[in-house]
Short mmCIF file of C-alpha atoms and ligand atoms in Angstrom, two decimals:
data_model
loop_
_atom_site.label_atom_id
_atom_site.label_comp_id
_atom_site.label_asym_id
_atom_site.label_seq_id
_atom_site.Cartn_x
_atom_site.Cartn_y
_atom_site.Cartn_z
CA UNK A 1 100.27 167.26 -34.61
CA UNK A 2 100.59 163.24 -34.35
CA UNK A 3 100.57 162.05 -37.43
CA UNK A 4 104.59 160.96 -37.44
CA UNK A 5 104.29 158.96 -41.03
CA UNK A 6 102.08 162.18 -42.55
CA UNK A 7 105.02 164.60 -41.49
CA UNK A 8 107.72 162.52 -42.32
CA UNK A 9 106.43 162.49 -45.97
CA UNK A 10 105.59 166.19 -45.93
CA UNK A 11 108.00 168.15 -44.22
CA UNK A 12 109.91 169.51 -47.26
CA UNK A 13 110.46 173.29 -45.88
CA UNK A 14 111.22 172.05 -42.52
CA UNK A 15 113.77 169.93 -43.52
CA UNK A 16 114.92 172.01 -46.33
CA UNK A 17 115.01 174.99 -43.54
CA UNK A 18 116.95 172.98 -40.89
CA UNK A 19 120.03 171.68 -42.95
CA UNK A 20 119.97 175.49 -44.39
CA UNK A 21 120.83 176.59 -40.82
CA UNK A 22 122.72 173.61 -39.51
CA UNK A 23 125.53 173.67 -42.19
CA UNK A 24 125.67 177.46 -41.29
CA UNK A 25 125.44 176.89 -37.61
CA UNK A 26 127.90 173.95 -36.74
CA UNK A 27 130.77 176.15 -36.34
CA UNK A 28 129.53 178.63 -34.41
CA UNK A 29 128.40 175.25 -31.95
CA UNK A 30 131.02 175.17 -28.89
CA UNK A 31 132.08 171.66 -29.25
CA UNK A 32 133.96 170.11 -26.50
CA UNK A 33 137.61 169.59 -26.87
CA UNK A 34 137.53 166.27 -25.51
CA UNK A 35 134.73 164.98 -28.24
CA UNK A 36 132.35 163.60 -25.78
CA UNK A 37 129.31 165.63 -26.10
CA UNK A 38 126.06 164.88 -25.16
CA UNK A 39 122.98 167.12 -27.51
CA UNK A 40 119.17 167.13 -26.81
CA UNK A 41 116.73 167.85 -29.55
CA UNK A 42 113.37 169.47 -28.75
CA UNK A 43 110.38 168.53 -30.61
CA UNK A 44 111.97 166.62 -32.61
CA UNK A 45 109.14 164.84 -34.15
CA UNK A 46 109.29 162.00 -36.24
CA UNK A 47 113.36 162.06 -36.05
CA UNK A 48 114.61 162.62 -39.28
CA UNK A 49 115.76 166.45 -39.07
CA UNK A 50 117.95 165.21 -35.84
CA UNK A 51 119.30 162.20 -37.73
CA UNK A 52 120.14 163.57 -41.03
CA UNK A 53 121.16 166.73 -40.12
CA UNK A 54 122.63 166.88 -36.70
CA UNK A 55 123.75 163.32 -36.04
CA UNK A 56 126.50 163.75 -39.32
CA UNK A 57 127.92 167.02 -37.70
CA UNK A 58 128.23 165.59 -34.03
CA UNK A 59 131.87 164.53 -33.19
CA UNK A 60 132.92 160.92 -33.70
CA UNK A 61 133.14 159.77 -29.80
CA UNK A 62 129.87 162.01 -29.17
CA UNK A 63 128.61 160.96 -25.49
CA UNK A 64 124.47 160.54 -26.07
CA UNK A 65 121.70 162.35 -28.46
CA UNK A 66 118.57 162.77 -26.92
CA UNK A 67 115.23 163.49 -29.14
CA UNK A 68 112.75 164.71 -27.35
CA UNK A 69 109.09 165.29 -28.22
CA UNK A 70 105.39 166.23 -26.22
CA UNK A 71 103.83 163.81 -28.36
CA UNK A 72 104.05 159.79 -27.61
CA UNK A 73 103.20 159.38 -31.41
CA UNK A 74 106.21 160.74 -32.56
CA UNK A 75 108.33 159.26 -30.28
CA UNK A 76 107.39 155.92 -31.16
CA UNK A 77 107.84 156.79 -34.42
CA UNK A 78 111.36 157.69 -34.04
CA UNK A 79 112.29 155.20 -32.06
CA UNK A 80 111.26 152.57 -34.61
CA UNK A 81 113.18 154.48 -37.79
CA UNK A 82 116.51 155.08 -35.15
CA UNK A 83 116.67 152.22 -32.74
CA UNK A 84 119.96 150.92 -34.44
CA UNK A 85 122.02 154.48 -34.27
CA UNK A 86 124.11 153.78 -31.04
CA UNK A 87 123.95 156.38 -28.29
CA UNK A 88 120.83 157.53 -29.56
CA UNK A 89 117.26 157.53 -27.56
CA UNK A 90 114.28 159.16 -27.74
CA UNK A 91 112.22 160.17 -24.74
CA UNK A 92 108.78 161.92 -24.55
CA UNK A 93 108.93 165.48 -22.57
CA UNK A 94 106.94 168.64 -23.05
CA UNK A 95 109.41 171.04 -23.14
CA UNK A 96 106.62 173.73 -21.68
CA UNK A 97 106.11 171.73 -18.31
CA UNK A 98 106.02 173.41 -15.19
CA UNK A 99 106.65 170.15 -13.40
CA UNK A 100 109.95 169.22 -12.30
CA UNK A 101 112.28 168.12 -15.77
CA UNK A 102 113.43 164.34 -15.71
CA UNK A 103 116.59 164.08 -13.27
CA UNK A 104 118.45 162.40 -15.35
CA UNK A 105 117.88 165.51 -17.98
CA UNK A 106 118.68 168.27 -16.13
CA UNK A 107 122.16 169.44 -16.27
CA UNK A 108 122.99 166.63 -18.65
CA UNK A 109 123.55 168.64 -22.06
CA UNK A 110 126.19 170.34 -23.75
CA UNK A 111 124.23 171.52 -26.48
CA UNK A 112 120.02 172.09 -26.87
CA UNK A 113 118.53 172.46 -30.23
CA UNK A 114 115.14 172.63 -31.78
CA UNK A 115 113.22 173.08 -35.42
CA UNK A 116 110.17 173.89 -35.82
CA UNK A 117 108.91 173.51 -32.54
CA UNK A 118 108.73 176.43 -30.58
CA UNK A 119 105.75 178.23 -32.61
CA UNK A 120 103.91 175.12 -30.89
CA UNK A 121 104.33 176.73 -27.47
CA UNK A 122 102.72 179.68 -26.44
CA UNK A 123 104.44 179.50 -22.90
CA UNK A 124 108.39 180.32 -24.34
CA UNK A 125 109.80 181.52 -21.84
CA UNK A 126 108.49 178.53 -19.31
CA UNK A 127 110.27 176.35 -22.55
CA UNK A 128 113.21 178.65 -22.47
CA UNK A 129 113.77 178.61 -18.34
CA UNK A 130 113.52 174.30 -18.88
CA UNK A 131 115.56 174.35 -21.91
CA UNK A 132 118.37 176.54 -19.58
CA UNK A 133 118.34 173.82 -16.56
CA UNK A 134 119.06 171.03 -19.16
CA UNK A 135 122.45 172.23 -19.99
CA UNK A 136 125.43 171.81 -18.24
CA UNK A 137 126.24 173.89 -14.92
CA UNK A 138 129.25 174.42 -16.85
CA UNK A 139 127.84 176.18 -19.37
CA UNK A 140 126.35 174.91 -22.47
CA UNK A 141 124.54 176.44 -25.65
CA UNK A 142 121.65 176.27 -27.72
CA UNK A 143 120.46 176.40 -31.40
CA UNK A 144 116.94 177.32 -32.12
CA UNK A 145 114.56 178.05 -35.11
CA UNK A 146 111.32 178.52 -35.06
CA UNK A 147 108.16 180.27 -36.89
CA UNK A 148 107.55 183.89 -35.68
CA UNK A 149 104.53 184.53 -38.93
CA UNK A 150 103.34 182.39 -41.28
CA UNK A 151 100.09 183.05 -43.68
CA UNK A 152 98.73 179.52 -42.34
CA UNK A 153 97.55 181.40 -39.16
CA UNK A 154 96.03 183.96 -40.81
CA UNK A 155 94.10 181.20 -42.48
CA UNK A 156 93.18 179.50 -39.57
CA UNK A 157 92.03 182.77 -37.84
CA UNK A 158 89.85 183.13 -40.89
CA UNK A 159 88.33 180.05 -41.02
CA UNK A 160 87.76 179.77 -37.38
CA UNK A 161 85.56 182.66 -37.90
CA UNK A 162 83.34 180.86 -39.79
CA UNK A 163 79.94 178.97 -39.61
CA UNK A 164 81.29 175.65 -40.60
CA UNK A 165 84.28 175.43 -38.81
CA UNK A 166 84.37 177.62 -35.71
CA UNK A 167 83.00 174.58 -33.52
CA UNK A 168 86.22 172.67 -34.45
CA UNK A 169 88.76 175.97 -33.58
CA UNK A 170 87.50 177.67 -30.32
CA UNK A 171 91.24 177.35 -29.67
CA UNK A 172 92.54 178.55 -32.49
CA UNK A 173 94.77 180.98 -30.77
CA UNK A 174 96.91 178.63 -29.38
CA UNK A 175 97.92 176.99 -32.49
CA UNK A 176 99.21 180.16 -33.37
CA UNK A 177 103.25 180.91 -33.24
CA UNK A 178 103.31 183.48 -29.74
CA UNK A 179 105.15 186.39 -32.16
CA UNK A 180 103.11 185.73 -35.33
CA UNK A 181 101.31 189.13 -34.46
CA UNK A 182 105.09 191.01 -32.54
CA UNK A 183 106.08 194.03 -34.38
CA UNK A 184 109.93 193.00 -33.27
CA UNK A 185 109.67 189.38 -32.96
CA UNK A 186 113.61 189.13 -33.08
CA UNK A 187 113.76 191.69 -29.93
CA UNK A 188 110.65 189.89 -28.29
CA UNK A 189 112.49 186.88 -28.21
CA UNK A 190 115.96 188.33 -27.09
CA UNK A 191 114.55 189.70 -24.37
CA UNK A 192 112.99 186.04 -22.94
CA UNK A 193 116.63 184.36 -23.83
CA UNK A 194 117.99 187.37 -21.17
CA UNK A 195 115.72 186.83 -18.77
CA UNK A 196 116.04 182.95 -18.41
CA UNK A 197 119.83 183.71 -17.97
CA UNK A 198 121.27 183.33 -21.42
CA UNK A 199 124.17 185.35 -22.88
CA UNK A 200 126.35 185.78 -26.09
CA UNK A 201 122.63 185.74 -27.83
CA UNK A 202 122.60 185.73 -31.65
CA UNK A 203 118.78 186.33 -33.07
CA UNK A 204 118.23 186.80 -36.53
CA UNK A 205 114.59 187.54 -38.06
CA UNK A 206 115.08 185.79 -42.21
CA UNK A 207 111.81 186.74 -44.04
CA UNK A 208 111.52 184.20 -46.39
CA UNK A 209 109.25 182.71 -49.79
CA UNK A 210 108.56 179.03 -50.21
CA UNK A 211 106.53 178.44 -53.26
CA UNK A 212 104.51 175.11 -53.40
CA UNK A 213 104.70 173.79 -56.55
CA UNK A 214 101.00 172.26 -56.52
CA UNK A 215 98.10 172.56 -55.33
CA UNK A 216 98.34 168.48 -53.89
CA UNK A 217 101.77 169.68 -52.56
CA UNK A 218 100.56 172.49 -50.57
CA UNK A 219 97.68 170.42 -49.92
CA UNK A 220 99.74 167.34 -48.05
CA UNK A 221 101.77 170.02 -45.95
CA UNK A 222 98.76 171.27 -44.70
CA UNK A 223 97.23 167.84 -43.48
CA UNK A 224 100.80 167.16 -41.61
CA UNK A 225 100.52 169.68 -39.32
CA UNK A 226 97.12 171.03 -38.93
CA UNK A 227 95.88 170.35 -35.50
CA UNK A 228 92.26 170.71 -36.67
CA UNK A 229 91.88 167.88 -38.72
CA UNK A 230 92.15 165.43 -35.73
CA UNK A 231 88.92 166.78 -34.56
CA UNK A 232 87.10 167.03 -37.86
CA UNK A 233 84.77 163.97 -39.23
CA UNK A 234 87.16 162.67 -41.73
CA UNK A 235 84.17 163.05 -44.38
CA UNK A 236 84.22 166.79 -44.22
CA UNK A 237 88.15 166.92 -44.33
CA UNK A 238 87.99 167.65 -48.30
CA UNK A 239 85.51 170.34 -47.34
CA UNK A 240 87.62 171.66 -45.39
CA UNK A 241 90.87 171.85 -47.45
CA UNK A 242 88.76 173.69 -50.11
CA UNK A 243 87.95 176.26 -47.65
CA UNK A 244 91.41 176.59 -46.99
CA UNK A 245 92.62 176.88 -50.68
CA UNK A 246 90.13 179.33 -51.63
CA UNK A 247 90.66 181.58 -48.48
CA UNK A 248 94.83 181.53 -49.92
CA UNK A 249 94.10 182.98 -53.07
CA UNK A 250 91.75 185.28 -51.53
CA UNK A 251 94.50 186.90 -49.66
CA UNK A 252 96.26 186.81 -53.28
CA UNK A 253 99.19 183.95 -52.05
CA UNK A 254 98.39 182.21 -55.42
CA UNK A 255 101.89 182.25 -57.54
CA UNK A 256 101.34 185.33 -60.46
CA UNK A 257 102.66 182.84 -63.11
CA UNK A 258 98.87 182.33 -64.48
CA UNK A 259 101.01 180.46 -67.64
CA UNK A 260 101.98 177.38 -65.35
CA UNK A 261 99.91 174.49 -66.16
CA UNK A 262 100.05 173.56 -62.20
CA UNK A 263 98.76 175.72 -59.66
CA UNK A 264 101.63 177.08 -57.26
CA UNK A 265 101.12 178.95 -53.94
CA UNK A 266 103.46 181.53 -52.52
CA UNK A 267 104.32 181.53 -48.99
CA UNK A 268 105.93 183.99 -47.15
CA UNK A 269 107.14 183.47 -43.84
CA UNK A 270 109.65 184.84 -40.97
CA UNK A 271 111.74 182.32 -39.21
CA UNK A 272 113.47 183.30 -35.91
CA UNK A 273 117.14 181.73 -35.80
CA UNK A 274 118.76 182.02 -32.31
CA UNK A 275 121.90 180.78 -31.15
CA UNK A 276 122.87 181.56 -26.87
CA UNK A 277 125.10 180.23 -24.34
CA UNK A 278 124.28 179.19 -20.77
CA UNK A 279 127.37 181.13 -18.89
CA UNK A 280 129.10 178.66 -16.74
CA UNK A 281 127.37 178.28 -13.01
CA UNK A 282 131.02 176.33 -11.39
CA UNK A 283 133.70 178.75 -9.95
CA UNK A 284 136.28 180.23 -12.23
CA UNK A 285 138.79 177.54 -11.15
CA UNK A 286 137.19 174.79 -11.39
CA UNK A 287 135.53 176.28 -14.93
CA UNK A 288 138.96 176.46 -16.41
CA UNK A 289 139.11 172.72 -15.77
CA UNK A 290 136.07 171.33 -16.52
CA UNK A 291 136.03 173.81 -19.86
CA UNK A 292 139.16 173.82 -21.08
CA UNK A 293 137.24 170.73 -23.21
CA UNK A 294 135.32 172.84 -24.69
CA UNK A 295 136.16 174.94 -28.15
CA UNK A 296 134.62 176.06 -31.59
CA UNK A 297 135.16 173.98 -34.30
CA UNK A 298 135.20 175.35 -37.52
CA UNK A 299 134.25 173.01 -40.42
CA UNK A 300 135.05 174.50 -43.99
C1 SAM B 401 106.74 170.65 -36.96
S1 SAM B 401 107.30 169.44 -35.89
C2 SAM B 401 109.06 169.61 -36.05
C3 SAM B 401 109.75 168.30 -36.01
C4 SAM B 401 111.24 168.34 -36.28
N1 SAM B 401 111.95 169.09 -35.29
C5 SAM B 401 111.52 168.90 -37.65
O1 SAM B 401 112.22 169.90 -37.76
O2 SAM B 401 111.05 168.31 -38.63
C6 SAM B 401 106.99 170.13 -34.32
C7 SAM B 401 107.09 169.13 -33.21
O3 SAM B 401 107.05 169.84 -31.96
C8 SAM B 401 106.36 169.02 -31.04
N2 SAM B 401 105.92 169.85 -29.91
C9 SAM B 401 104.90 170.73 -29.86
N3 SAM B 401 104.79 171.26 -28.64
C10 SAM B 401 105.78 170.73 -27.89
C11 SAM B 401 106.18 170.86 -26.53
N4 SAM B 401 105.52 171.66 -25.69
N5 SAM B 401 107.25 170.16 -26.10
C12 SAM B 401 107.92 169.33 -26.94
N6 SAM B 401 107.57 169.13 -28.23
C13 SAM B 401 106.52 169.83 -28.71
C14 SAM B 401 105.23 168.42 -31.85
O4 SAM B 401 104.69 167.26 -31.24
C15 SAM B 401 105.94 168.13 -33.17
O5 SAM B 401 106.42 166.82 -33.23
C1 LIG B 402 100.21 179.59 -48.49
C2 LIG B 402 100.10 178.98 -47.17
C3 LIG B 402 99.01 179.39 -46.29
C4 LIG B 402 100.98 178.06 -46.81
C5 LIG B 402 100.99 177.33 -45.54
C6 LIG B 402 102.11 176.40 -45.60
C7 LIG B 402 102.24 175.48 -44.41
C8 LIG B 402 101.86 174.09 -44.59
C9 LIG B 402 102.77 175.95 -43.27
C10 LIG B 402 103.01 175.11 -42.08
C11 LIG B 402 103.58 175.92 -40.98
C12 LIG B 402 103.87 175.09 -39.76
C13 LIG B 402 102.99 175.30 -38.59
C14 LIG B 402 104.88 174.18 -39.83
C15 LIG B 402 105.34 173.24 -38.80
O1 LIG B 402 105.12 173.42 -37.60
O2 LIG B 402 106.00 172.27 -39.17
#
């Protein structure tokens, strides 16, 4: 997905999704006593989840926000809404890489979070060992939420089956979230935060309904972040979307209120939320210095 101005007008759930959980997270976040703390955003996309949402809950003398994204695209984008927010940059990075993270990255974060990015990656636990070395030796934590099912893969896996589009999906399966098809994604997923070193984990599986209240609605959200479009003749793009629509009320996702005047879609969907710490690396003495900044803060 690189269409920054198509997302930032149709990104509803994601947004509505990510202040649901922010509000709910920020006291759980170990702030640092001494206010200065320094956050990076993954796949942050066009900017606006990181801005509205985090930016407000970040401490008053904060030391940096970082917003980080695979896609230049986005970046730009985000950069041109946000260049006036002091302390605030954005910087392209694939959080997958297996190259060496920037230097001036590593080690540099109190806090990682991300929203709606990690279904993107099908290499997680590469994303989780990278998102690990860019917190603090002295320990550090992270907030992440991400798609483990949603019906749009099923739809895609359809369609890709097809005649008339399975030329534009041979990839299809790696546009699909890596625990769309786990029987525990919430255990799946703990285990890969253990294993790149993280403790104190808190994963929570919330099955959840968003109904789109029109078919132009569901429609736009679709175009936002489907990574087939880019490849499809923009003449067949209607086609397409019809294909799409009818395949959804095939597998009975149209909303049972025949009544409505407006066609409305159901879609239900199972977002991971998980919250870790990065233990501290430093010895114990030292540690008691460097993180005796460091506490909860609990906002009412
Ligand atoms: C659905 S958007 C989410 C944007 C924003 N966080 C939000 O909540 O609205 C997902 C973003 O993840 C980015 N992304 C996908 N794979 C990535 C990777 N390997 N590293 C960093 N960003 C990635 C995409 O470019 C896209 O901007
Ligand atoms: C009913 C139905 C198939 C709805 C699909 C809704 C939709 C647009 C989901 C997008 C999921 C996704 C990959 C979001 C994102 O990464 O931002």
């Amino acid at each position: 997905m690189n269409q920054a101005c198509l997302y930032h007008r149709a990104n509803e759930v994601q947004r509505h999704d990510a202040e649901e959980i922010i509000i709910e997270y920020a006291k759980k976040i170990e702030w640092r006593l001494d206010g200065c703390d320094a956050l990076l955003d993954v796949g942050c996309g066009s900017g606006d989840v990181l801005m509205d949402f985090i930016y407000p809950i970040m401490p008053k003398q904060f030391e940096r926000i970082v917003g980080t994204d695979i896609s230049d695209k986005m970046i730009k984008f985000a950069k041109k809404c946000y260049n006036s927010y002091p302390q605030c940059d954005f910087k392209q990075l694939d959080i997958a890489s297996e190259d060496k993270l920037p230097t001036d990255l590593v080690g540099a974060f109190d806090h990682v979070t991300s929203f709606y990015c990690l279904h993107w990656v099908q290499d997680q636990r590469q994303a989780l060992n990278n998102i690990y070395r860019l917190l603090h030796t002295a320990g550090g934590d992270c907030l992440l939420v991400f798609l483990a099912a949603n019906p749009i893969y099923d739809v895609y896996k359809i369609l890709s089956k097809s005649i008339k589009w399975s030329f534009y999906m041979q990839d299809v399966d790696s546009y699909i979230s890596p625990l769309h098809y786990s029987p525990d994604p919430q255990k799946e997923f703990s285990q890969m935060l253990k294993e790149a070193g993280f403790e104190n984990l808190q994963v929570e599986l919330r099955e959840k309904v968003y109904v789109y209240e029109g078919l132009e609605i569901l429609k736009d959200n679709v175009k936002a972040v489907c990574p087939f479009l880019d490849r499809i003749p923009w003449s067949q793009h209607d086609d397409f979307l019809e294909d799409f629509i009818n395949i959804v009320t095939n597998l009975d996702l149209r909303h049972s209120d025949v009544n409505e005047s407006i066609q409305k879609f159901n879609s239900p969907y199972k977002l991971l939320v998980a919250y870790a710490k990065k233990p501290s690396m430093v010895p114990k003495l030292m540690n008691d210095f460097i993180t005796s900044d460091r506490h909860s803060k609990n906002i009412s």
